[in-house]
Short mmCIF file of C-alpha atoms and ligand atoms in Angstrom, two decimals:
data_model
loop_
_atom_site.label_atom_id
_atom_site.label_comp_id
_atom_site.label_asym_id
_atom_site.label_seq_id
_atom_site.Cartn_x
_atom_site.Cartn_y
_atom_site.Cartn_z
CA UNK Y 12 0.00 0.00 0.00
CA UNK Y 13 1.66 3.35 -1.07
CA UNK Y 14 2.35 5.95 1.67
CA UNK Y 15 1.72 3.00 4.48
CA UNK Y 16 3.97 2.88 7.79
CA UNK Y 17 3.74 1.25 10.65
CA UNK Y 18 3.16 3.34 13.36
CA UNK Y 19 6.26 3.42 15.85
CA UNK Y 20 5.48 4.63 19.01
CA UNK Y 21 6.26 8.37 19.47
CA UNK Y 22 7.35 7.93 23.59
CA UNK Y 23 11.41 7.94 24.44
CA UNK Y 24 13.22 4.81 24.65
CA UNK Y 25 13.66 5.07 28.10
CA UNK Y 26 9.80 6.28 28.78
CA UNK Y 27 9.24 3.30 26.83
CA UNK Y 28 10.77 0.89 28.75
CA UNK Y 29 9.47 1.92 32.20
CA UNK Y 30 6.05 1.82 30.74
CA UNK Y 31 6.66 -1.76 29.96
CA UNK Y 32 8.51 -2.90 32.88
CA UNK Y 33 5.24 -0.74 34.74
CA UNK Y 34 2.45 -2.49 32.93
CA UNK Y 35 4.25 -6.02 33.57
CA UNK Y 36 4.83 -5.75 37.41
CA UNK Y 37 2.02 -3.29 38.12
CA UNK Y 38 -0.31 -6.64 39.15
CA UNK Y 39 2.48 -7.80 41.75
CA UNK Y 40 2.55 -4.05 43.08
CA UNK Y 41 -1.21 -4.34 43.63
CA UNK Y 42 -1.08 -7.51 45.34
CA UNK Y 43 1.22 -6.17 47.87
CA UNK Y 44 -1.52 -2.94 48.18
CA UNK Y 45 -3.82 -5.96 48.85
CA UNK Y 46 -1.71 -7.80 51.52
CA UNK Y 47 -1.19 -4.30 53.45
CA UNK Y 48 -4.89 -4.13 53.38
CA UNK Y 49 -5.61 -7.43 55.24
CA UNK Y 50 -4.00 -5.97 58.13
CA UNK Y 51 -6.16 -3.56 60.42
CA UNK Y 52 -3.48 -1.08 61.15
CA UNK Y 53 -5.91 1.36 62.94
CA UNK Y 54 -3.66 3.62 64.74
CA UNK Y 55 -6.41 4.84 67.25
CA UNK Y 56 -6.47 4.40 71.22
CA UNK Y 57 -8.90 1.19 71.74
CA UNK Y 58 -8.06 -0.15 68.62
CA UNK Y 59 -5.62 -4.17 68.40
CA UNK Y 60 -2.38 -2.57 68.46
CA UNK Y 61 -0.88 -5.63 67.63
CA UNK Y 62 -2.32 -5.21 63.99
CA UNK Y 63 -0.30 -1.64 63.70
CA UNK Y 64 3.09 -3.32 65.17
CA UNK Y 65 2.60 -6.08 62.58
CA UNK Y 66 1.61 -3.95 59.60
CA UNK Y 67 5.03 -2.11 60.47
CA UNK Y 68 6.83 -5.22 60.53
CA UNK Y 69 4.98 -5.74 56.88
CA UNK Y 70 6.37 -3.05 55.57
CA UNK Y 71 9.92 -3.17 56.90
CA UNK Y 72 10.23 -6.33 55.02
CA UNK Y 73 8.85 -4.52 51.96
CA UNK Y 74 12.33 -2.53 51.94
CA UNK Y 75 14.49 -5.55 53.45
CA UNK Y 76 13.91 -7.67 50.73
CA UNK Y 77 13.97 -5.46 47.85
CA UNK Y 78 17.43 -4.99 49.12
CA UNK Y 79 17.36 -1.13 50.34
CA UNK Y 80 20.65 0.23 51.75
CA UNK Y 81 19.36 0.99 55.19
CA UNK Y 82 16.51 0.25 57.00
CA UNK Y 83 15.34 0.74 60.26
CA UNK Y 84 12.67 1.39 62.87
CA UNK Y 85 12.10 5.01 64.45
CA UNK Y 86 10.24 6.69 67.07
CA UNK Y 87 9.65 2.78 68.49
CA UNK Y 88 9.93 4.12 72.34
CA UNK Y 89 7.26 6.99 72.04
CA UNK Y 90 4.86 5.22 70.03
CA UNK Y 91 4.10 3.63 66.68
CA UNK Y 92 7.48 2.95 64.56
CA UNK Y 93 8.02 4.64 61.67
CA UNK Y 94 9.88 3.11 59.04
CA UNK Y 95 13.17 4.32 57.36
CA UNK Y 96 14.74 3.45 54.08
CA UNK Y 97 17.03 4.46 51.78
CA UNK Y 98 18.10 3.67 48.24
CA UNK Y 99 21.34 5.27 47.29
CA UNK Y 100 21.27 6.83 43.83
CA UNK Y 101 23.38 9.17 42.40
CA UNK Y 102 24.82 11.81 44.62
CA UNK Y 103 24.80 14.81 42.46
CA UNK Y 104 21.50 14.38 41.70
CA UNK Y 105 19.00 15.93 44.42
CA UNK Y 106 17.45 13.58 46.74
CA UNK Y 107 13.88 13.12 47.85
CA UNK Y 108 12.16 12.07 50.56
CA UNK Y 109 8.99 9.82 50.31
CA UNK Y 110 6.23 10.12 53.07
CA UNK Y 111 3.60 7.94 53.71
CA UNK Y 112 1.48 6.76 56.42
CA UNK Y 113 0.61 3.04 56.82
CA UNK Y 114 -1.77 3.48 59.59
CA UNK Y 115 -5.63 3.91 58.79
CA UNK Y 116 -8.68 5.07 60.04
CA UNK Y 117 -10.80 2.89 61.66
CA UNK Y 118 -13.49 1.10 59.30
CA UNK Y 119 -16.72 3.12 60.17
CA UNK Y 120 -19.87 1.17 60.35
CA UNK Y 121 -19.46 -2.17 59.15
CA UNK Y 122 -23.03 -2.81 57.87
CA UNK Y 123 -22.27 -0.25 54.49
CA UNK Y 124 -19.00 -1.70 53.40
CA UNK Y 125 -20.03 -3.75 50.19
CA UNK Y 126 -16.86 -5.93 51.27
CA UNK Y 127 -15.82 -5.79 54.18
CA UNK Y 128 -13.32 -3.15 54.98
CA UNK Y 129 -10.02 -5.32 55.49
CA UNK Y 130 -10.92 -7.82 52.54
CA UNK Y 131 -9.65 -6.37 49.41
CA UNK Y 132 -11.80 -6.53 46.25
CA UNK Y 133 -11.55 -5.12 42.96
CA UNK Y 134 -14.75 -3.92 41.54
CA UNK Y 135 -14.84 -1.80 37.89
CA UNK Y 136 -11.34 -1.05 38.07
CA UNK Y 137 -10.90 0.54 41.44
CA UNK Y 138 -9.71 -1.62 44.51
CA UNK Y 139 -12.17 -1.57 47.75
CA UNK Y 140 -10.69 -1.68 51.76
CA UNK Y 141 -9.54 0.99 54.41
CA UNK Y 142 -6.47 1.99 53.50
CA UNK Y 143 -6.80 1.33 49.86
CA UNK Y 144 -5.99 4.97 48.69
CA UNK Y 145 -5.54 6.79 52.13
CA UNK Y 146 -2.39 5.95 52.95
CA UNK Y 147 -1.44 2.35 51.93
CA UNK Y 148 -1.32 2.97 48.22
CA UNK Y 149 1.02 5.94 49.50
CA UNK Y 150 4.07 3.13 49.97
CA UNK Y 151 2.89 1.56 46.91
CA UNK Y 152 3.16 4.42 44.56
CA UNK Y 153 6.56 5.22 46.25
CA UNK Y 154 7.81 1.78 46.30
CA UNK Y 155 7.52 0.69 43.04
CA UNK Y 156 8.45 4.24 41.52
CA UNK Y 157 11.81 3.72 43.57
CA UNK Y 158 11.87 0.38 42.11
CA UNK Y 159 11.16 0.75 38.49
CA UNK Y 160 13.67 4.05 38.53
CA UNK Y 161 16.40 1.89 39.65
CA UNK Y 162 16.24 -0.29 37.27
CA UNK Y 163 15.64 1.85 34.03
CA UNK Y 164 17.59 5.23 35.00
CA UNK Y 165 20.23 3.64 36.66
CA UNK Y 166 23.29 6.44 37.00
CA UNK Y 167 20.53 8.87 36.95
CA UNK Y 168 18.59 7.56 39.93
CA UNK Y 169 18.79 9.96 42.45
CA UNK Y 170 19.04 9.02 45.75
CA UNK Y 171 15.39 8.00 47.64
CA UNK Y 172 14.90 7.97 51.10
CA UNK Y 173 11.77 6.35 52.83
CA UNK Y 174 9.56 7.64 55.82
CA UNK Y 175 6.34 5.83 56.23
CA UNK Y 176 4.58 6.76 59.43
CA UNK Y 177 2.25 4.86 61.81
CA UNK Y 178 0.62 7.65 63.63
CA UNK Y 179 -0.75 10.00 61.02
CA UNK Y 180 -4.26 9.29 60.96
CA UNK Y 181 -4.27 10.10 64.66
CA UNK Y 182 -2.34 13.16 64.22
CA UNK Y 183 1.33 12.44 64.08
CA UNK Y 184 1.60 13.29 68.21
CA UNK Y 185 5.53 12.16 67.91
CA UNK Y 186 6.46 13.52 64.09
CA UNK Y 187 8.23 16.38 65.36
CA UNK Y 188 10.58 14.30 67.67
CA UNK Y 189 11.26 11.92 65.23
CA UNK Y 190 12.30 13.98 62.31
CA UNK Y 191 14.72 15.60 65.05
CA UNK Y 192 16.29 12.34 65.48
CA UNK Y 193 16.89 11.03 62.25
CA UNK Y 194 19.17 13.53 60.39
CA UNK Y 195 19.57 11.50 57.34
CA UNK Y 196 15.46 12.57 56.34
CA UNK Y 197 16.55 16.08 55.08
CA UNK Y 198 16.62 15.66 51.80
CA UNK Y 199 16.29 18.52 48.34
CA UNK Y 200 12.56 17.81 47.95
CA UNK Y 201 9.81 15.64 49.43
CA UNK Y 202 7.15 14.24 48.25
CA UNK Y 203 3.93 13.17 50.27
CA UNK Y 204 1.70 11.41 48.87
CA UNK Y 205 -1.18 11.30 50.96
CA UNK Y 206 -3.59 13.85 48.81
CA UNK Y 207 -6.01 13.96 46.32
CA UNK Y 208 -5.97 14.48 42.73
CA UNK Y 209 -8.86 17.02 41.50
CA UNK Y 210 -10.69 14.08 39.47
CA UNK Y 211 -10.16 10.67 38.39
CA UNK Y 212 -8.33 11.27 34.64
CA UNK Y 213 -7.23 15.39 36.28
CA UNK Y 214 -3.68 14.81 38.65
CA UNK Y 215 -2.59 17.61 41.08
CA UNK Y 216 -0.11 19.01 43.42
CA UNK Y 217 -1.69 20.43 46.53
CA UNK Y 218 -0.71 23.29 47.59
CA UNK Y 219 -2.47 24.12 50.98
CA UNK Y 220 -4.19 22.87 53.82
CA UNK Y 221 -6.22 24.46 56.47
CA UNK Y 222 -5.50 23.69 60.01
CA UNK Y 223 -7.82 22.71 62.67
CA UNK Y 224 -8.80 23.26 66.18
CA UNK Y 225 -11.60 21.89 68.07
CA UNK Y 226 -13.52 22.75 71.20
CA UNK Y 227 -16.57 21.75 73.63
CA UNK Y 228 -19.38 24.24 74.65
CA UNK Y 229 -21.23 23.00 77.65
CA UNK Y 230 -24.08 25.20 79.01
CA UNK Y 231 -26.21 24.82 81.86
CA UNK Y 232 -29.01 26.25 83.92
CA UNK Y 233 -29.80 24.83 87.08
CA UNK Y 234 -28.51 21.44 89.03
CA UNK Y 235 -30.77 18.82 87.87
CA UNK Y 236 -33.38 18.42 84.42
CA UNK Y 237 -37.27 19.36 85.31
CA UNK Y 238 -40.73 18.55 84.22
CA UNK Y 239 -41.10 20.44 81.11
CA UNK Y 240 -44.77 21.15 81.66
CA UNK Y 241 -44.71 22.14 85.28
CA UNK Y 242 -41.56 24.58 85.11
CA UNK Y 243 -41.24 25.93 81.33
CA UNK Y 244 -41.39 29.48 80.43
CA UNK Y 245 -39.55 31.31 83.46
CA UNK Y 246 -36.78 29.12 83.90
CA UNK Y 247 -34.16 28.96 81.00
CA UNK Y 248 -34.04 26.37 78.61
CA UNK Y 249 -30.20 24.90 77.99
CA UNK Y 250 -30.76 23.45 74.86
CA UNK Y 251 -32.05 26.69 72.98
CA UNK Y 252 -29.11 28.44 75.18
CA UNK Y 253 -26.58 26.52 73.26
CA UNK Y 254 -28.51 26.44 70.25
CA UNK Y 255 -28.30 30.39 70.33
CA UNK Y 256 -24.68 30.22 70.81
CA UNK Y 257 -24.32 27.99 67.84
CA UNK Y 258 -26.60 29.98 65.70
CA UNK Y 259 -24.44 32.80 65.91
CA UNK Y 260 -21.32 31.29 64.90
CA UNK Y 261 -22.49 32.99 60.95
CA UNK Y 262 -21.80 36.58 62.51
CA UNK Y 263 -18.31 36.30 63.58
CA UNK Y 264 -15.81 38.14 62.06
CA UNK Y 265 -12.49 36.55 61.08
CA UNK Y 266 -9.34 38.61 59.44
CA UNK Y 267 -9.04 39.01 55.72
CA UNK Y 268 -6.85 36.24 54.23
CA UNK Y 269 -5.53 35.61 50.73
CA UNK Y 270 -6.04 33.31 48.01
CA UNK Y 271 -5.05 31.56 45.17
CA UNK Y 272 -4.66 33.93 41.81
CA UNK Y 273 -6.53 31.40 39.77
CA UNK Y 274 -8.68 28.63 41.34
CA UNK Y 275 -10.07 25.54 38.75
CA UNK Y 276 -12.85 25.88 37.91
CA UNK Y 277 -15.67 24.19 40.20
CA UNK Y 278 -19.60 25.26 40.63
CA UNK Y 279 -22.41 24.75 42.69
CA UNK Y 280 -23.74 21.91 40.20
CA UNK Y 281 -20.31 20.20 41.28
CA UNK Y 282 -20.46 20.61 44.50
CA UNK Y 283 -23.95 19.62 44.83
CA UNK Y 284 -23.10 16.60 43.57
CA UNK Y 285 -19.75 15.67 45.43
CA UNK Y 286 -21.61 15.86 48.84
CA UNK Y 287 -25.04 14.26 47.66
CA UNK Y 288 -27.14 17.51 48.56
CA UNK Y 289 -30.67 17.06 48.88
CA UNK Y 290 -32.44 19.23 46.03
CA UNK Y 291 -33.89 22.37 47.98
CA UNK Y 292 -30.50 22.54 50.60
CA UNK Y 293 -28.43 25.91 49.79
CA UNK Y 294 -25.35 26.59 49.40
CA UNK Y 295 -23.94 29.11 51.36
CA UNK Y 296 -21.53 31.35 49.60
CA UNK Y 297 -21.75 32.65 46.30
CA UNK Y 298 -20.74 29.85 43.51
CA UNK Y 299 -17.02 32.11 42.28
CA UNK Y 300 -16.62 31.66 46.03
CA UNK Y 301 -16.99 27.97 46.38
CA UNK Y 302 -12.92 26.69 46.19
CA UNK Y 303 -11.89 30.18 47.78
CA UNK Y 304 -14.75 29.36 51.28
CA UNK Y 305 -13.30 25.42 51.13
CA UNK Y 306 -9.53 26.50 51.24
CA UNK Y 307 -8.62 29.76 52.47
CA UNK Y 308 -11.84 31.19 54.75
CA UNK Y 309 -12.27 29.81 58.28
CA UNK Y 310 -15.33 27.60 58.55
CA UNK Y 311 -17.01 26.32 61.55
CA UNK Y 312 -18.74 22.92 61.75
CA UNK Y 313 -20.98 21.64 64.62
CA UNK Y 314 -19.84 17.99 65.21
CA UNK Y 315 -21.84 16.35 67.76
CA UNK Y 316 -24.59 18.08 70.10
CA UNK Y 317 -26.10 16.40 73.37
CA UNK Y 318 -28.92 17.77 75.11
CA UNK Y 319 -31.47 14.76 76.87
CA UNK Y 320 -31.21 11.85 74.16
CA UNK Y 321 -33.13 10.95 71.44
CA UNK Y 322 -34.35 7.26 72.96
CA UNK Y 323 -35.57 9.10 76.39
CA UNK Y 324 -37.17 12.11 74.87
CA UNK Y 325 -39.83 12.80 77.51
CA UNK Y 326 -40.99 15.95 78.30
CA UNK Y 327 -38.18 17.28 80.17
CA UNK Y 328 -36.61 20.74 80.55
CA UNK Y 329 -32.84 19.99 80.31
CA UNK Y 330 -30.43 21.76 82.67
CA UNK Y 331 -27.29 21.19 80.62
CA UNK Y 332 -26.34 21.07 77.00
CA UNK Y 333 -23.48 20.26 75.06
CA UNK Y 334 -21.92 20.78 71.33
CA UNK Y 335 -18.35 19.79 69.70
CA UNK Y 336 -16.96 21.69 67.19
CA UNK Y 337 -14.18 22.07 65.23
CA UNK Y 338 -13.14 25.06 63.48
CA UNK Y 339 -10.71 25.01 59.99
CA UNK Y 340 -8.20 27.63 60.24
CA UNK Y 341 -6.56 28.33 56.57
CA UNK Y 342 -2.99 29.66 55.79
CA UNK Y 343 -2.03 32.93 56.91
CA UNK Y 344 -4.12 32.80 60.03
CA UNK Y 345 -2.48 32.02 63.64
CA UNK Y 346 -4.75 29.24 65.44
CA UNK Y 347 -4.27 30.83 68.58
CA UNK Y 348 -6.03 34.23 67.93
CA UNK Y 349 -8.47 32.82 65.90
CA UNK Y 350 -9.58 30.07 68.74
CA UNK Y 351 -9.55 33.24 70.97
CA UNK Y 352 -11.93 35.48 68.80
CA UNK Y 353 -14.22 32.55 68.91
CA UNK Y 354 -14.00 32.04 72.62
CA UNK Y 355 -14.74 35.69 73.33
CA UNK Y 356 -17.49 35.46 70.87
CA UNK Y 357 -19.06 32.32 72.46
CA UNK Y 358 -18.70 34.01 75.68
CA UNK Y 359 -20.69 37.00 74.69
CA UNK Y 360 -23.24 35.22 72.76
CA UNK Y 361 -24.20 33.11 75.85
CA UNK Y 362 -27.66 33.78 77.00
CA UNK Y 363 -29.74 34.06 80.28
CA UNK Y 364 -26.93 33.75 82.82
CA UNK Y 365 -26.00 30.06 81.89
CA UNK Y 366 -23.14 28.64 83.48
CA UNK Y 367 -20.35 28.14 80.13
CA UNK Y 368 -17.81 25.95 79.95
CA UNK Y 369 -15.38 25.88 77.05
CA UNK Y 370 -12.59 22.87 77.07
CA UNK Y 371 -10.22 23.33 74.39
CA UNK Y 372 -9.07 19.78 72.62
CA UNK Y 373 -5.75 18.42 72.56
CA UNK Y 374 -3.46 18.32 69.56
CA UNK Y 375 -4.22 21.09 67.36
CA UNK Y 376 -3.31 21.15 63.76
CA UNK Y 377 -1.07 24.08 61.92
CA UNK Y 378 -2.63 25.23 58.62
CA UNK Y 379 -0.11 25.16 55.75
CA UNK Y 380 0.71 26.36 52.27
CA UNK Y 381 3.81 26.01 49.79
CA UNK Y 382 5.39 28.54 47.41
CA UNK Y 383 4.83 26.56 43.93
CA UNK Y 384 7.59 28.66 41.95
CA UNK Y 385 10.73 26.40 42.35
CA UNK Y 386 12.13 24.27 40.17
CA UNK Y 387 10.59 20.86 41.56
CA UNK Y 388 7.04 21.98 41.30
CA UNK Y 389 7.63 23.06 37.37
CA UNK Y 390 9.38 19.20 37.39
CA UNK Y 391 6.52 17.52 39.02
CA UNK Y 392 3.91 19.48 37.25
CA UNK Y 393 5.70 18.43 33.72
CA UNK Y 394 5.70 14.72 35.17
CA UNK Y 395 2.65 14.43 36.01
CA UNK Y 396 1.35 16.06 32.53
CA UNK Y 397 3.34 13.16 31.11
CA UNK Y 398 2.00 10.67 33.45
CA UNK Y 399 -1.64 10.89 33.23
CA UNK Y 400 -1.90 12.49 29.73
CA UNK Y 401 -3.97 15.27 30.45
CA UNK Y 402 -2.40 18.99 32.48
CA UNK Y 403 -2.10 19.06 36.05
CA UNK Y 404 -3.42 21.83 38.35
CA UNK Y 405 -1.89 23.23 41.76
CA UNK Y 406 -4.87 23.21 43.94
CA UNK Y 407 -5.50 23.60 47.41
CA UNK Y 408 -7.62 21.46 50.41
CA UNK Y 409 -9.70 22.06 53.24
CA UNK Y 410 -8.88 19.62 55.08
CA UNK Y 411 -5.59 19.27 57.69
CA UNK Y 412 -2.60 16.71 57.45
CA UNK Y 413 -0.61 17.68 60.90
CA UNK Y 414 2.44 15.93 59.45
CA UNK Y 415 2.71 18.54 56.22
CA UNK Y 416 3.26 21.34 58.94
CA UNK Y 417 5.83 19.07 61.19
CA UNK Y 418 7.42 18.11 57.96
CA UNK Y 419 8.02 21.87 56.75
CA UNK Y 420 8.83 23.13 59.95
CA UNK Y 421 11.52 20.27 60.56
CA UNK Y 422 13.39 20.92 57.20
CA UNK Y 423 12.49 24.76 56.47
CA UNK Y 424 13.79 24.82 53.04
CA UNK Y 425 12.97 21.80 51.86
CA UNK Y 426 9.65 21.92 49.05
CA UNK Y 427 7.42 19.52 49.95
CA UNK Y 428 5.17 18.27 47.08
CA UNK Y 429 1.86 17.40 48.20
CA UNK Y 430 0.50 14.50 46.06
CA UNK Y 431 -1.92 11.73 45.93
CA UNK Y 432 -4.13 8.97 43.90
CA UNK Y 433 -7.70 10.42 46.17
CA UNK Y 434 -10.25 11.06 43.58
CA UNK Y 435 -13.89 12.29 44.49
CA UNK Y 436 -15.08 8.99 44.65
CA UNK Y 437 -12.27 7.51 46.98
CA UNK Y 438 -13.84 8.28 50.01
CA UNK Y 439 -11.39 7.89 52.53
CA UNK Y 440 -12.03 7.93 55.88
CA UNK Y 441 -16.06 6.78 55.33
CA UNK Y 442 -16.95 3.63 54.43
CA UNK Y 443 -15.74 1.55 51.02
CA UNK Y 444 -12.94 3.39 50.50
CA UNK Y 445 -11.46 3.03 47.38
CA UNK Y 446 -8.19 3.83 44.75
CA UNK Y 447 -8.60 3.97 41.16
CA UNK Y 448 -5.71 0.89 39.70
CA UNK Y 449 -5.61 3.21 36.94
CA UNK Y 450 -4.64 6.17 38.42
CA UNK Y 451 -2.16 4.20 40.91
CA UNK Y 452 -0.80 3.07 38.03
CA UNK Y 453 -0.31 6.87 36.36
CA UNK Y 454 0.42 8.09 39.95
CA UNK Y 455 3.55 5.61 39.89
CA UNK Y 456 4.97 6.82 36.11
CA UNK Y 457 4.60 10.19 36.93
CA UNK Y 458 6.56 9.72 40.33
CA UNK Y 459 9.72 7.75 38.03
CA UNK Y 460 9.26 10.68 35.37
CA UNK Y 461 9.55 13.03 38.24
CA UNK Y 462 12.60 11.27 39.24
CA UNK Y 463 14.05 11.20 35.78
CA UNK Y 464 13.61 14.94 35.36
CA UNK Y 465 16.36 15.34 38.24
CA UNK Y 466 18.87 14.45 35.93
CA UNK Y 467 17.73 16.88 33.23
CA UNK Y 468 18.04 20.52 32.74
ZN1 ZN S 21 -3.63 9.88 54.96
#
């Protein structure tokens, strides 16, 4: 047939080749992600902490036998062991330091799982169990990117070092100490992956996280409940009292704080149907305003509220009431003044004389944010572009990762690239949490491209 070629594949040589070796070990790499699974390695108090210990052990063995220069245990006297591991590359290149977090949250209610949570099952491409995405396909994604780029870069492998947590989904109480101990962590770059890409074909780099704090509000009115009928009208009611309080949260005034130049774009018909809102529910801020109000503007959320119970609702005029809530603090804002503006607003929003009590919770969480102009964003960016075939966007997130903020304030100029293989429908943390196998599988190349680009101008 005149003018007929065979079509040669346009990618590198060496792209080529870690596609291949990719595509042909990707199933093994998945079958480890399901062996992590199996193992209940809920960090929390109350929780078998035999299961953490031995999902630690797991993944020290990960690096042992794939033959990793160094690898030890750290942090094992103050609580969960992290684990450390190194593969030396090339020492002119810039090293980077991969963070994950093989603890999980604890499964939820057990009832909605379609499989149960620590039985692995892949259904229409995405594999099902706590831990799937959030973090265990973290040390996945790392692993066999430090794997594959060892054997197809070779001299231009830079130098990987390992830190995979066990006390992150509880809020990394002993990060700070151990990042102190361990010199050999500070690295050129890190990269956590332990995020969420903006959809299932868009990737992402994070770029900021809004810290949290969270308190207790306990009003009350007399020394024991009363008979509703008999003693109603003069005498205070608690529950209204703390309802009042809460209703008032909408009026407080925070400081200004700034934003992103350009978010993505995301609506209200988005976001209506990312949180499954009924059909008549509002949303509250204008829809140009939605990303800004998620990721840089304080928000407020009531968390649990206990006045009488629901099973004993008699007619009964309560003398106490109670309400959790915790309060996201973006970048730019200091946690301490903002929990005090809110105390001194709860305090003067108090009605009737009711005796307040405000208990504020251990282990607050630092809100944090990255410059994305250096070199190793432009690199990852590129990488990822490459990776999953389609451009990626810096975006930010309203939720708080505690470690982020320990990490950057342990190794102050060190960029940390915020990463993950999250997608909307991942939903980590609730029930049948999932990871897409094909974006795992993109997550990984773009990680080895990322490491390529090292050696490049
Ligand atoms: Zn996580």
């Amino acid at each position: 047939m005149v003018g007929y070629a065979p079509k040669f594949s346009t990618l590198p040589p060496m792209r080529r080749q870690i596609e291949n070796i990719l595509s042909g070990e990707l199933d093994s790499y998945v079958q480890i992600l399901k062996n992590l699974v199996k193992i209940p390695s809920v960090s929390f108090e109350g929780f078998e902490q035999d299961s953490v210990k031995k999902c630690a052990d797991a993944v020290f063995e990960l690096f042992k036998k794939n033959n990793f220069n160094e690898v030890r245990f750290l942090g094992e006297q103050t609580g969960y062991p992290a684990i450390f591991a190194e593969l030396k590359g090339n020492s002119n290149l810039p090293s980077v330091l991969l963070y994950a977090h093989y603890d999980v949250q604890p499964p939820m209610r057990d009832n909605l799982w379609v499989s149960p949570a620590f039985e692995p099952q892949v259904r229409g491409g995405r594999l099902y169990g706590r831990g799937a995405s959030d973090d265990k396909a973290g040390i996945i994604v790392h692993l066999a990117a430090a794997l594959i780029a060892k054997k197809t870069l070779g001299k231009n492998c830079p130098t990987l070092k390992f830190l995979i947590e066990g006390e992150e989904e509880s809020g990394s109480p002993n990060l700070g100490a151990l990042l102190k101990e361990c010199k050999n962590l500070k690295s050129s770059a890190a990269i956590v992956c332990d995020s969420s890409n903006w959809d299932e074909t868009t990737p992402a780099i994070v770029s900021s996280l809004r810290g949290m704090l969270a308190l207790e509000i306990e009003v009350k009115s007399m020394e024991k409940p009363l008979h509703s009928g008999i003693w109603s009208g003069p005498v205070p009611d608690a529950a209204q009292g703390l309802a009042h309080i809460l209703a008032s949260f909408a009026k407080i005034k925070f400081p200004k704080t700034h934003s992103l130049k350009v978010y993505p774009s995301y609506g209200c018909k988005e976001l209506k149907k990312e949180c499954a809102l009924l059909d008549e529910t509002q949303i509250l801020v204008k829809e140009k305003d939605i990303l800004k109000s998620l990721w840089h503007i304080p928000a407020i959320t009531v968390t649990a509220m206990e006045a009488g119970n629901r099973k004993n609702a008699g007619n009964v005029l309560q003398n106490s009431a109670w309400a959790r809530v915790s309060i996201r603090v973006p970048p730019g804002m200091d946690l301490k003044k903002v929990l005090n503006i809110i105390k001194k607003h709860i305090k003067a929003a108090c009605p009737w004389g009711l005796k307040l009590s405000i208990k504020t919770e251990n282990g607050m969480s630092e809100p944090w944010e990255t410059k994305t102009e250096h070199e190793f964003f432009k690199k990852m960016l590129a990488a990822m572009e490459k990776g999953y075939g389609k451009k990626a966007l810096i975006t930010g997130c309203g939720a708080s990762i505690p470690m982020v903020a320990a990490l950057s304030k342990a190794f102050k100029d060190m960029p940390i690239l915020l990463t993950g293989v999250e997608d909307p429908k991942t939903n980590a943390h609730g029930e049948n949490e999932s990871v897409s196998l094909a974006v795992l599988k993109k997550a990984i190349l773009s990680e080895i491209l990322f490491f390529a680009s090292l050696g490049e101008e």
